Amino acid sequence: MNDTTELDQAYQKLKDIEFALDASSIVAITDNKGIITYANEKFCEISKYSSEELIGRNQNIVNSGHHPKSFFKEMWKTIETGNVWHGEIKNKTKDGSYYWVDTTIVPFLNEAGKPYQYIAIRYNITTRKKYEEVIEMMAYTDPLTKLPNRNQFTKWVRSQPKKTDEIVTALFLDLDRFKAINDNFGHDVGDIVLKTVAKRLKNCLRETDFVSRQGGDEFIILLKNNDNEEAIMTIASAILEQLCIPYKVNDKQVFTTASIGISRDSIPSENDSYDVFLKKLIKNADTAMFHAKRQGGNQYCFNNDHQNIVLERNYQLDSEIKEALIRNEFKVVYQPIVNLKNNKIVGVEALLRWNNRKLGAVGPNEFIPILEKNGLIVPVGKWILATVCSQMKFWQEKKIFMQRICVNVSPIQFKDENFIRDLKEILNETMLDASYLEIEITEGTILDIKTSSQTINELKDLGVKVSIDDFGTGYSSLSYLKQLPIDTLKIDKSFIDDLDRDGEIIANTIISMGKNLNFRVIAEGIESEEQLDYLKRQKCHEGQGYYFSKPIENNKITELFRQ
Ligand code: C2E
Ligand code: CA
Ligand code: CA
């Protein structure tokens, strides 16, 4: 530092840009090539070089390699044109550790207006930067599995070089029945399983693949662009295989499997939004995952147009059905049940109908599962019970007598804690004698015999009858049913259909055993005289089906009786 006027000039210039030097300033001067000509004590201290080691060396001696080339290019462009540059730089010390400095570089210009040297004033911001890094890490990492989270997923995707027409593959992974693990073993165990899943996933993937946890038990994987379908299937199978290995938690063994939806598409032309493209890709993978689940889980499924149509329809049904009760779109129809000895109507089965303003008539096989899924089956089921009970009361007042009115009750409604209370209320309000009401439940509903027998007993205490619907399609045996106070068995239509195809044996067995165990036996879905004759010969008690009547509206039933 032999030219003191230059330094004076420097200080003057610094004042001009209102920059105050203080004791913590790290100061260096370089020539216009970046060779260090002066380094103050603070600079030596932070960089761990002596001033002898620094002077005469290019300033990139402290370069950490953290910033891209473009970063310094931009900096040089600024100062070479005589402008002040300001920014944050990560530098490296002599012993290889890092520090961050807030940096201002001021060029000194010769008479021609060209810089002949630069003074750099730096402040140590390492502590702040470290905090920022932690905060950043927290914002982009899932704390449980340490996998990238949703935020980092978006960031990573944006940072990837994209070429139009290049194929991107997304895998949407969701664990099967994970909720049951949390419910049965507690969240701590669930957490450990998730951590293990993350580890196993990483082991199945390559460096270039990207896996993130989206939340809950959902993971998204993006695969290397040039994979073909076969390579993807290999990866998906490997993942499924890994994830179904039992999880050892404490001294317990926990089992789970996964469902994977796969969607592939090529990156659209530059004009289209990449974000929109990716959103759709993931939505499609999610849809395919849903299908993999529906097919029983522990499998992967590629997305296709059919799935998208089904999903779109489900979505529409779900949103329309939420208003169906308020809009009065539901209606109950009744199908006569006939005594096969004397052909007299002994009762009716109530069946729900939905006529939607937009979608038209939708069948119960399609909309009941939706009501069960969104929980509306409980209020809708209550409405059905109230409608049916008051209808039955109405008929009785009109001197139309039937032994029973049968109502289908969904397992969700049956297991609802207020089911019995609500039913009592309805019976009270409609003043219907409970013995005229029969509740139809399926074998699936009573699989858990402990809780179901309690509800069935409560129904019996009220005087309500209980029948097992679609009998023969589930897993229950007749002797199992005998443990429960059940009145009626309804033989599923599929067995009646088979009567025409020499399938009498099963129907036969059910009828004779059912009768021996003192159940009333009803055959469902009788369509032909032959079927009817056969059932009569077998002395099946009652029957129901298009042969007698389709389900019809309440006033048609009234008419039928008048005739
Ligand atoms: P399900 O309880 O087994 O009802 C019998 C189904 O078979 C009815 O279909 C009925 O219309 C139909 N069926 C009756 N006889 C014949 C026949 O001879 N041939 C043919 N091909 N079909 C016949 P639906 O009304 O479409 O109901 C389908 C299912 O939806 C019902 O099966 C029941 O599981 C459910 N469901 C209907 N209404 C309700 C309800 O109010 N609540 C609940 N939870 N489920 C209901
Ligand atoms: Ca039924
Ligand atoms: Ca049935």
Coordinates of C-alpha atoms and ligand atoms in Angstrom, one line a residue:
M1 CA 0.0 0.0 0.0
N2 CA 2.3 2.7 -1.2
D3 CA -0.2 4.9 -3.0
T4 CA -2.0 6.6 -0.1
T5 CA -3.9 9.0 -2.4
E6 CA -5.5 6.0 -3.9
L7 CA -6.7 4.8 -0.5
D8 CA -8.0 8.2 0.3
Q9 CA -9.8 8.1 -2.9
A10 CA -11.2 4.7 -2.0
Y11 CA -12.5 5.9 1.4
Q12 CA -14.0 8.9 -0.3
K13 CA -15.8 6.7 -2.8
L14 CA -17.1 4.5 0.0
K15 CA -18.6 7.5 1.7
D16 CA -20.2 8.4 -1.6
I17 CA -22.1 5.1 -1.6
E18 CA -22.8 5.6 2.1
F19 CA -20.9 2.5 3.1
A20 CA -19.3 2.8 6.5
L21 CA -16.3 0.7 7.3
D22 CA -16.0 -0.6 10.8
A23 CA -13.8 -2.8 12.8
S24 CA -15.4 -5.9 11.4
S25 CA -14.9 -5.0 7.7
I26 CA -12.9 -7.5 5.7
V27 CA -11.1 -5.4 3.1
A28 CA -9.1 -6.5 0.1
I29 CA -7.9 -4.7 -3.0
T30 CA -7.2 -6.4 -6.3
D31 CA -5.9 -5.2 -9.6
N32 CA -8.1 -5.3 -12.6
K33 CA -7.2 -9.0 -13.2
G34 CA -8.3 -10.0 -9.7
I35 CA -4.7 -10.3 -8.3
I36 CA -4.8 -9.4 -4.6
T37 CA -2.7 -6.3 -3.8
Y38 CA -3.9 -5.7 -0.3
A39 CA -5.6 -7.8 2.4
N40 CA -6.4 -6.4 5.9
E41 CA -6.1 -8.4 9.1
K42 CA -9.8 -9.4 9.2
F43 CA -9.4 -10.9 5.7
C44 CA -6.4 -13.0 6.9
E45 CA -8.3 -14.0 10.0
I46 CA -11.4 -15.3 8.2
S47 CA -9.6 -16.9 5.3
K48 CA -6.9 -18.4 7.5
Y49 CA -4.2 -17.2 5.1
S50 CA -1.4 -14.9 6.0
S51 CA -1.2 -11.6 4.1
E52 CA 2.0 -12.9 2.5
E53 CA 0.0 -15.9 1.2
L54 CA -2.7 -13.7 -0.2
I55 CA -0.9 -10.9 -1.8
G56 CA 0.1 -11.6 -5.4
R57 CA -2.4 -14.4 -5.6
N58 CA -5.6 -14.3 -7.6
Q59 CA -8.6 -13.7 -5.4
N60 CA -10.2 -16.9 -6.5
I61 CA -7.9 -18.6 -4.0
V62 CA -10.9 -18.3 -1.6
N63 CA -13.4 -19.5 -4.2
S64 CA -15.5 -22.3 -2.8
G65 CA -17.0 -23.7 -6.0
H66 CA -20.4 -23.1 -4.5
H67 CA -21.6 -20.5 -7.1
P68 CA -22.0 -21.2 -10.7
K69 CA -19.7 -19.7 -13.3
S70 CA -22.5 -17.4 -14.4
F71 CA -22.5 -15.8 -11.0
F72 CA -19.0 -14.5 -11.3
K73 CA -19.4 -13.7 -14.9
E74 CA -22.3 -11.4 -13.9
M75 CA -20.1 -9.8 -11.2
W76 CA -17.2 -9.1 -13.5
K77 CA -19.6 -7.7 -16.1
T78 CA -20.8 -5.2 -13.5
I79 CA -17.5 -4.1 -12.1
E80 CA -15.6 -4.0 -15.4
T81 CA -18.1 -1.5 -16.6
G82 CA -17.3 0.7 -13.6
N83 CA -20.3 -0.2 -11.5
V84 CA -20.5 -1.2 -7.8
W85 CA -21.4 -4.9 -7.3
H86 CA -23.1 -6.2 -4.2
G87 CA -23.9 -9.8 -3.3
E88 CA -23.5 -12.7 -1.0
I89 CA -20.6 -15.1 -1.6
K90 CA -19.7 -18.4 -0.1
N91 CA -15.9 -18.6 0.3
K92 CA -13.4 -21.3 1.3
T93 CA -10.7 -21.0 4.0
K94 CA -7.2 -22.3 3.7
D95 CA -8.2 -25.4 5.7
G96 CA -11.1 -26.1 3.5
S97 CA -14.0 -24.9 5.7
Y98 CA -16.5 -22.4 4.4
Y99 CA -17.6 -18.9 5.3
W100 CA -20.2 -16.6 3.9
V101 CA -19.5 -12.9 3.2
D102 CA -21.7 -10.0 2.3
T103 CA -19.6 -8.4 -0.4
T104 CA -19.4 -4.9 -2.0
I105 CA -16.9 -4.4 -4.8
V106 CA -16.1 -0.9 -5.8
P107 CA -14.1 -0.3 -9.0
F108 CA -11.6 2.6 -9.3
L109 CA -11.5 4.1 -12.7
N110 CA -8.6 5.7 -14.6
E111 CA -8.9 8.8 -16.7
A112 CA -10.2 6.8 -19.6
G113 CA -13.0 5.5 -17.4
K114 CA -11.6 2.0 -17.2
P115 CA -11.2 0.2 -13.8
Y116 CA -7.6 -0.2 -12.8
Q117 CA -8.3 -1.7 -9.4
Y118 CA -11.1 -2.9 -7.1
I119 CA -11.7 -2.6 -3.5
A120 CA -13.8 -5.3 -1.9
I121 CA -15.4 -4.8 1.5
R122 CA -16.9 -7.9 3.1
Y123 CA -18.8 -8.8 6.2
N124 CA -19.0 -12.1 7.8
I125 CA -22.5 -13.5 7.5
T126 CA -21.7 -17.1 8.1
T127 CA -24.0 -17.5 11.1
R128 CA -27.0 -16.0 9.4
K129 CA -26.4 -18.2 6.4
K130 CA -26.2 -21.3 8.5
Y131 CA -29.5 -20.4 10.0
E132 CA -30.9 -19.8 6.6
E133 CA -29.6 -23.2 5.4
V134 CA -31.3 -24.9 8.3
I135 CA -34.5 -23.1 7.6
E136 CA -34.2 -23.9 4.0
M137 CA -33.5 -27.5 4.8
M138 CA -36.6 -27.6 7.1
A139 CA -38.8 -26.0 4.4
Y140 CA -37.7 -28.6 1.8
T141 CA -37.3 -31.8 3.8
D142 CA -39.8 -34.1 5.4
P143 CA -38.7 -34.1 9.0
L144 CA -39.7 -37.7 9.6
T145 CA -38.2 -39.6 6.6
K146 CA -35.6 -36.9 5.7
L147 CA -36.8 -37.3 2.1
P148 CA -37.5 -34.2 0.0
N149 CA -41.0 -32.9 0.7
R150 CA -43.6 -31.4 -1.5
N151 CA -41.9 -28.1 -1.7
Q152 CA -38.6 -29.5 -2.8
F153 CA -40.4 -31.7 -5.3
T154 CA -41.7 -28.5 -7.0
K155 CA -38.3 -26.8 -6.8
W156 CA -36.5 -29.9 -8.2
V157 CA -38.9 -30.3 -11.0
R158 CA -38.5 -26.6 -12.0
S159 CA -34.7 -26.9 -11.9
Q160 CA -34.6 -29.9 -14.3
P161 CA -33.6 -29.3 -17.9
K162 CA -36.6 -29.9 -20.0
K163 CA -36.7 -31.0 -23.6
T164 CA -39.9 -31.0 -25.5
D165 CA -41.1 -34.6 -26.3
E166 CA -38.9 -36.1 -23.6
I167 CA -41.0 -38.6 -21.6
V168 CA -41.4 -38.1 -17.9
T169 CA -42.7 -40.9 -15.6
A170 CA -44.4 -40.3 -12.3
L171 CA -45.0 -43.1 -9.8
F172 CA -47.7 -42.3 -7.2
L173 CA -47.2 -44.6 -4.2
D174 CA -49.6 -45.1 -1.3
L175 CA -49.3 -47.7 1.4
D176 CA -52.2 -50.1 1.8
R177 CA -54.2 -50.0 5.0
F178 CA -51.6 -47.8 6.7
K179 CA -54.3 -46.3 8.8
A180 CA -54.8 -49.7 10.4
I181 CA -51.2 -49.7 11.5
N182 CA -51.6 -46.4 13.2
D183 CA -54.8 -47.4 14.8
N184 CA -53.6 -50.8 16.0
F185 CA -50.0 -50.1 16.9
G186 CA -49.9 -46.4 17.5
H187 CA -48.4 -43.5 15.6
D188 CA -44.8 -44.2 16.9
V189 CA -44.9 -47.5 15.1
G190 CA -46.5 -45.9 12.1
D191 CA -43.6 -43.4 12.0
I192 CA -41.0 -46.1 12.1
V193 CA -42.7 -47.9 9.2
L194 CA -42.7 -44.7 7.2
K195 CA -39.0 -44.2 7.8
T196 CA -38.2 -47.7 6.8
V197 CA -40.3 -47.3 3.7
A198 CA -38.3 -44.2 2.7
K199 CA -35.1 -46.2 3.1
R200 CA -36.3 -49.1 1.1
L201 CA -37.5 -46.8 -1.6
K202 CA -34.2 -45.1 -1.9
N203 CA -32.5 -48.5 -2.2
C204 CA -34.7 -49.4 -5.1
L205 CA -34.0 -46.2 -7.0
R206 CA -31.0 -44.8 -8.9
E207 CA -29.1 -41.6 -8.3
T208 CA -31.0 -39.8 -11.1
D209 CA -34.5 -40.8 -9.8
F210 CA -36.3 -38.5 -7.4
V211 CA -38.4 -39.6 -4.5
S212 CA -40.4 -37.3 -2.2
R213 CA -42.9 -37.8 0.6
Q214 CA -46.0 -35.8 -0.2
G215 CA -47.5 -36.3 3.2
G216 CA -49.2 -39.1 5.1
D217 CA -48.3 -42.4 3.5
E218 CA -48.0 -41.0 0.0
F219 CA -44.8 -40.8 -2.0
I220 CA -44.1 -39.5 -5.4
I221 CA -41.2 -40.8 -7.5
L222 CA -40.0 -39.3 -10.8
L223 CA -38.0 -41.5 -13.0
K224 CA -35.2 -40.9 -15.5
N225 CA -36.7 -39.7 -18.7
N226 CA -35.4 -42.3 -21.0
D227 CA -36.8 -45.4 -19.2
N228 CA -39.1 -47.6 -21.3
E229 CA -42.2 -49.3 -20.0
E230 CA -40.4 -52.5 -19.2
A231 CA -37.7 -50.7 -17.1
I232 CA -40.5 -49.0 -15.2
M233 CA -42.3 -52.2 -14.5
T234 CA -39.1 -53.7 -13.2
I235 CA -38.6 -50.8 -10.8
A236 CA -42.3 -50.8 -9.7
S237 CA -42.1 -54.6 -9.0
A238 CA -38.9 -54.2 -7.1
I239 CA -40.5 -51.5 -4.9
L240 CA -43.6 -53.6 -4.3
E241 CA -41.4 -56.6 -3.3
Q242 CA -39.3 -54.5 -1.0
L243 CA -42.2 -52.8 0.8
C244 CA -44.1 -56.0 1.6
I245 CA -41.2 -57.4 3.6
P246 CA -42.4 -57.4 7.2
Y247 CA -41.3 -54.3 9.2
K248 CA -39.7 -55.1 12.5
V249 CA -40.7 -52.5 15.0
N250 CA -39.5 -53.0 18.6
D251 CA -40.4 -56.7 19.0
K252 CA -43.4 -56.5 16.7
Q253 CA -43.8 -57.5 13.1
V254 CA -45.8 -55.1 11.1
F255 CA -47.1 -55.9 7.6
T256 CA -48.0 -53.5 4.9
T257 CA -48.0 -53.4 1.1
A258 CA -48.2 -50.6 -1.4
S259 CA -50.2 -49.5 -4.4
I260 CA -48.5 -47.7 -7.2
G261 CA -50.0 -45.7 -10.0
I262 CA -47.9 -45.0 -13.0
S263 CA -48.3 -42.2 -15.5
R264 CA -46.0 -41.3 -18.4
D265 CA -46.2 -38.4 -20.8
S266 CA -43.9 -36.4 -23.0
I267 CA -43.1 -32.8 -22.1
P268 CA -45.3 -30.5 -24.2
S269 CA -44.0 -27.7 -26.5
E270 CA -42.4 -24.8 -24.8
N271 CA -45.5 -22.6 -25.0
D272 CA -47.4 -24.9 -22.6
S273 CA -46.9 -24.6 -18.9
Y274 CA -44.6 -27.3 -17.4
D275 CA -46.4 -26.9 -14.1
V276 CA -49.7 -27.7 -15.7
F277 CA -48.2 -30.7 -17.5
L278 CA -46.7 -32.1 -14.3
K279 CA -49.9 -31.5 -12.3
K280 CA -51.8 -33.6 -14.8
L281 CA -49.1 -36.3 -14.9
I282 CA -49.3 -36.6 -11.1
K283 CA -53.1 -36.5 -11.1
N284 CA -53.1 -39.4 -13.6
A285 CA -50.7 -41.4 -11.6
D286 CA -52.9 -40.8 -8.5
T287 CA -55.9 -42.0 -10.5
A288 CA -54.0 -45.2 -11.5
M289 CA -53.0 -45.7 -7.9
F290 CA -56.6 -45.6 -6.9
H291 CA -57.3 -48.3 -9.4
A292 CA -54.4 -50.4 -8.2
K293 CA -56.0 -50.1 -4.7
R294 CA -59.5 -51.0 -5.9
Q295 CA -58.1 -54.1 -7.4
G296 CA -56.9 -55.2 -4.0
G297 CA -53.6 -53.2 -3.6
N298 CA -50.0 -54.6 -3.5
Q299 CA -49.8 -53.9 -7.3
Y300 CA -48.9 -51.3 -9.8
C301 CA -51.2 -49.9 -12.4
F302 CA -50.6 -47.8 -15.5
N303 CA -52.9 -44.9 -16.1
N304 CA -55.3 -45.0 -19.0
D305 CA -58.2 -43.0 -20.4
H306 CA -60.7 -45.4 -19.1
Q307 CA -59.6 -44.8 -15.5
N308 CA -59.8 -41.0 -16.1
I309 CA -63.4 -41.4 -17.3
V310 CA -64.3 -43.5 -14.3
L311 CA -62.7 -41.0 -11.9
E312 CA -64.4 -38.1 -13.6
R313 CA -67.8 -39.8 -13.3
N314 CA -67.1 -40.7 -9.6
Y315 CA -66.2 -37.1 -9.0
Q316 CA -69.4 -35.9 -10.6
L317 CA -71.5 -38.4 -8.7
D318 CA -69.9 -37.4 -5.5
S319 CA -70.5 -33.7 -5.9
E320 CA -74.1 -34.1 -7.2
I321 CA -75.1 -36.6 -4.5
K322 CA -74.2 -34.2 -1.7
E323 CA -77.2 -32.1 -2.6
A324 CA -79.5 -35.0 -3.6
L325 CA -81.4 -35.1 -0.3
I326 CA -82.0 -31.4 -0.2
R327 CA -83.1 -31.4 -3.8
N328 CA -85.5 -34.2 -3.2
E329 CA -83.9 -36.4 -5.9
F330 CA -84.2 -39.6 -4.0
K331 CA -87.2 -41.9 -4.2
V332 CA -88.0 -45.3 -2.7
V333 CA -89.5 -48.0 -4.9
Y334 CA -90.9 -51.3 -3.7
Q335 CA -90.5 -54.8 -5.0
P336 CA -93.2 -57.4 -3.9
I337 CA -92.1 -60.5 -2.0
V338 CA -94.4 -63.4 -2.7
N339 CA -95.3 -66.5 -0.7
L340 CA -94.4 -69.4 -3.1
K341 CA -97.2 -71.6 -1.7
N342 CA -100.1 -69.4 -2.4
N343 CA -98.6 -66.6 -4.6
K344 CA -99.8 -63.9 -2.2
I345 CA -97.7 -60.8 -1.6
V346 CA -96.3 -61.1 1.9
G347 CA -94.2 -58.0 1.9
V348 CA -92.1 -55.6 -0.1
E349 CA -88.4 -54.7 -0.3
A350 CA -87.7 -51.0 -0.4
L351 CA -85.1 -50.0 -3.0
L352 CA -83.6 -46.6 -3.3
R353 CA -83.7 -44.7 -6.6
W354 CA -81.8 -41.5 -7.5
N355 CA -82.8 -39.3 -10.4
N356 CA -80.3 -36.5 -10.7
R357 CA -80.9 -33.2 -12.6
K358 CA -77.7 -33.5 -14.5
L359 CA -76.8 -37.2 -14.6
G360 CA -80.3 -38.6 -15.0
A361 CA -81.1 -41.9 -13.3
V362 CA -78.2 -43.5 -11.5
G363 CA -78.4 -47.1 -10.3
P364 CA -77.9 -47.9 -6.6
N365 CA -75.0 -50.2 -7.4
E366 CA -73.2 -47.1 -8.6
F367 CA -74.3 -44.5 -6.0
I368 CA -74.5 -46.5 -2.8
P369 CA -70.7 -47.1 -2.7
I370 CA -70.3 -43.3 -3.1
L371 CA -72.7 -42.6 -0.3
E372 CA -70.8 -45.1 1.9
K373 CA -67.5 -43.5 1.0
N374 CA -68.5 -39.9 1.7
G375 CA -70.5 -40.9 4.8
L376 CA -73.8 -39.6 3.5
I377 CA -75.2 -43.1 3.7
V378 CA -76.0 -42.4 7.4
P379 CA -78.4 -39.5 6.9
V380 CA -79.7 -40.9 3.6
G381 CA -80.2 -44.3 5.3
K382 CA -82.2 -42.5 8.1
W383 CA -84.3 -40.8 5.5
I384 CA -85.0 -44.2 3.8
L385 CA -86.0 -45.7 7.1
A386 CA -88.4 -42.8 7.9
T387 CA -89.9 -42.9 4.4
V388 CA -90.4 -46.6 4.5
C389 CA -91.9 -46.8 8.0
S390 CA -94.4 -44.0 7.3
Q391 CA -95.2 -45.7 4.0
M392 CA -95.9 -48.9 5.8
K393 CA -98.0 -47.1 8.4
F394 CA -99.9 -45.4 5.5
W395 CA -100.7 -48.8 3.9
Q396 CA -101.9 -50.2 7.2
E397 CA -104.2 -47.3 7.7
K398 CA -105.6 -48.0 4.1
K399 CA -106.2 -51.6 5.2
I400 CA -103.4 -52.9 3.0
F401 CA -101.8 -55.5 5.1
M402 CA -98.4 -57.1 4.5
Q403 CA -96.3 -59.1 7.0
R404 CA -93.1 -57.1 6.4
I405 CA -91.4 -54.2 4.8
C406 CA -87.7 -54.9 4.2
V407 CA -85.1 -52.2 4.1
N408 CA -81.4 -52.6 3.1
V409 CA -79.0 -51.2 5.6
S410 CA -75.4 -50.5 4.7
P411 CA -72.7 -51.8 7.0
I412 CA -71.7 -48.2 7.6
Q413 CA -75.1 -47.3 8.7
F414 CA -75.4 -50.5 10.7
K415 CA -72.2 -49.7 12.6
D416 CA -73.1 -46.1 13.2
E417 CA -73.3 -45.5 16.9
N418 CA -76.6 -43.8 16.7
F419 CA -78.2 -46.4 14.4
I420 CA -80.4 -48.0 17.1
R421 CA -81.3 -44.7 18.7
D422 CA -82.3 -43.2 15.3
L423 CA -84.4 -46.2 14.4
K424 CA -86.3 -46.1 17.8
E425 CA -87.0 -42.5 17.1
I426 CA -88.3 -43.2 13.7
L427 CA -90.5 -46.1 14.9
N428 CA -91.9 -43.8 17.6
E429 CA -92.6 -40.9 15.2
T430 CA -94.2 -43.0 12.5
M431 CA -96.0 -45.2 15.1
L432 CA -95.2 -48.3 13.1
D433 CA -95.2 -51.6 15.0
A434 CA -91.5 -52.7 14.9
S435 CA -92.5 -56.3 14.1
Y436 CA -93.4 -55.2 10.5
L437 CA -89.9 -53.9 9.8
E438 CA -87.2 -56.2 8.5
I439 CA -83.6 -55.0 8.2
E440 CA -81.5 -56.6 5.4
I441 CA -77.8 -56.8 6.0
T442 CA -75.1 -58.6 4.1
E443 CA -72.7 -61.2 5.3
G444 CA -69.9 -58.7 5.3
T445 CA -71.7 -56.6 7.9
I446 CA -71.7 -59.5 10.5
L447 CA -68.1 -60.6 9.9
D448 CA -67.2 -59.1 13.2
I449 CA -69.5 -61.2 15.2
K450 CA -69.0 -59.5 18.6
T451 CA -70.1 -56.0 17.6
S452 CA -72.6 -57.1 15.1
S453 CA -74.4 -59.5 17.4
Q454 CA -74.9 -56.7 19.9
T455 CA -76.6 -54.5 17.3
I456 CA -78.7 -57.5 16.1
N457 CA -79.8 -58.2 19.6
E458 CA -80.8 -54.6 20.1
L459 CA -82.8 -54.8 16.9
K460 CA -84.5 -58.0 18.2
D461 CA -85.3 -56.4 21.5
L462 CA -87.1 -53.7 19.6
G463 CA -89.0 -56.4 17.7
V464 CA -87.4 -55.7 14.4
K465 CA -86.6 -58.6 12.1
V466 CA -83.2 -59.2 10.5
S467 CA -82.4 -60.9 7.2
I468 CA -79.1 -61.8 5.6
D469 CA -79.0 -60.4 2.0
D470 CA -77.2 -61.9 -1.0
F471 CA -76.6 -65.0 1.0
G472 CA -73.9 -67.3 -0.4
T473 CA -71.7 -64.6 -1.9
G474 CA -69.8 -63.9 1.3
Y475 CA -67.8 -66.1 3.6
S476 CA -70.2 -67.0 6.3
S477 CA -71.4 -70.5 6.9
L478 CA -74.9 -71.4 7.9
S479 CA -73.7 -72.7 11.3
Y480 CA -72.0 -69.3 11.9
L481 CA -75.2 -67.6 11.2
K482 CA -77.0 -69.8 13.6
Q483 CA -75.2 -68.1 16.5
L484 CA -77.1 -64.9 15.6
P485 CA -80.9 -64.4 16.1
I486 CA -81.5 -64.0 12.3
D487 CA -84.9 -64.5 10.8
T488 CA -84.4 -64.7 7.1
L489 CA -81.9 -65.8 4.4
K490 CA -82.1 -64.3 1.0
I491 CA -80.4 -66.5 -1.6
D492 CA -78.4 -64.4 -4.0
K493 CA -79.7 -64.0 -7.5
S494 CA -76.6 -65.5 -9.0
F495 CA -77.6 -69.0 -7.7
I496 CA -81.2 -68.6 -9.0
D497 CA -79.6 -67.6 -12.4
D498 CA -77.6 -70.8 -12.3
L499 CA -80.7 -73.0 -11.9
D500 CA -81.1 -72.8 -15.7
R501 CA -77.6 -74.1 -16.1
D502 CA -77.8 -77.2 -13.9
G503 CA -76.6 -75.3 -10.9
E504 CA -79.3 -76.6 -8.6
I505 CA -76.9 -78.1 -6.1
I506 CA -75.9 -74.9 -4.3
A507 CA -79.4 -73.5 -4.3
N508 CA -80.7 -76.8 -3.1
T509 CA -78.2 -77.0 -0.2
I510 CA -78.9 -73.4 0.9
I511 CA -82.7 -74.0 0.8
S512 CA -82.7 -77.3 2.7
M513 CA -80.1 -76.3 5.3
G514 CA -81.7 -72.9 5.8
K515 CA -85.0 -74.5 6.4
N516 CA -83.5 -77.1 8.8
L517 CA -82.0 -74.3 10.8
N518 CA -85.4 -72.5 10.9
F519 CA -84.6 -69.6 8.8
R520 CA -87.2 -68.2 6.4
V521 CA -85.7 -68.6 3.0
I522 CA -86.3 -66.2 0.1
A523 CA -85.1 -66.7 -3.4
E524 CA -84.1 -63.4 -5.1
G525 CA -84.2 -62.5 -8.8
I526 CA -86.7 -65.0 -10.1
E527 CA -87.2 -64.3 -13.8
S528 CA -88.7 -67.4 -15.3
E529 CA -91.5 -69.9 -14.7
E530 CA -88.9 -72.7 -14.7
Q531 CA -87.0 -71.1 -11.9
L532 CA -90.2 -70.6 -10.0
D533 CA -91.3 -74.2 -10.5
Y534 CA -88.0 -75.5 -9.3
L535 CA -88.1 -73.3 -6.2
K536 CA -91.6 -74.4 -5.4
R537 CA -90.6 -78.0 -5.7
Q538 CA -87.8 -77.3 -3.2
K539 CA -90.4 -75.7 -0.9
C540 CA -88.5 -72.5 -0.8
H541 CA -90.7 -70.2 1.3
E542 CA -90.8 -67.0 -0.6
G543 CA -89.6 -65.4 -3.8
Q544 CA -88.9 -62.1 -5.4
G545 CA -88.1 -61.1 -8.9
Y546 CA -89.1 -59.6 -12.3
Y547 CA -91.2 -62.7 -12.8
F548 CA -93.6 -61.3 -10.2
S549 CA -92.9 -57.6 -10.4
K550 CA -90.0 -55.2 -10.9
P551 CA -89.6 -52.7 -8.1
I552 CA -92.4 -50.2 -8.5
E553 CA -93.6 -46.9 -6.9
N554 CA -95.6 -46.8 -3.7
N555 CA -99.0 -46.0 -5.4
K556 CA -98.4 -48.9 -7.9
I557 CA -98.2 -51.2 -4.9
T558 CA -101.4 -49.7 -3.5
E559 CA -103.1 -50.4 -6.9
L560 CA -101.7 -53.9 -7.0
F561 CA -103.5 -54.6 -3.7
R562 CA -106.7 -52.9 -4.8
Q563 CA -106.8 -55.3 -7.8
Ligands
C2E1 P1 -80.3 -56.1 -3.4 O1 -80.6 -55.7 -2.0 O2 -79.8 -57.5 -3.6 O3 -81.5 -55.8 -4.2 C1 -82.0 -56.6 -5.2 C2 -81.6 -56.0 -6.5 O4 -82.0 -56.9 -7.5 C3 -82.4 -54.7 -6.9 O5 -81.5 -53.9 -7.7 C4 -83.5 -55.3 -7.7 O6 -84.1 -54.3 -8.5 C5 -82.9 -56.3 -8.5 N1 -83.8 -57.4 -8.9 C6 -84.9 -57.8 -8.2 N2 -85.5 -58.8 -8.9 C7 -84.7 -59.0 -10.1 C8 -84.8 -59.9 -11.2 O7 -85.7 -60.7 -11.3 N3 -83.9 -59.7 -12.2 C9 -82.9 -58.8 -12.1 N4 -82.0 -58.7 -13.0 N5 -82.7 -58.0 -11.0 C10 -83.7 -58.1 -10.0 P2 -81.3 -52.4 -7.4 O8 -82.5 -51.8 -6.9 O9 -80.6 -51.9 -8.6 O10 -80.4 -52.4 -6.1 C11 -79.1 -52.9 -6.2 C12 -78.4 -53.0 -4.9 O11 -78.2 -51.7 -4.3 C13 -79.3 -53.7 -3.8 O12 -79.1 -55.1 -4.0 C14 -78.7 -53.2 -2.6 O13 -77.6 -53.9 -2.2 C15 -78.4 -51.8 -2.9 N6 -79.5 -50.9 -2.5 C16 -80.6 -50.6 -3.1 N7 -81.4 -49.8 -2.4 C17 -80.7 -49.6 -1.2 C18 -81.0 -48.9 0.0 O14 -82.1 -48.3 0.1 N8 -80.1 -48.9 0.9 C19 -78.9 -49.6 0.8 N9 -78.0 -49.6 1.8 N10 -78.6 -50.3 -0.3 C20 -79.5 -50.3 -1.3
CA2 CA -81.7 -56.5 -0.4
CA3 CA -79.9 -59.2 -2.5

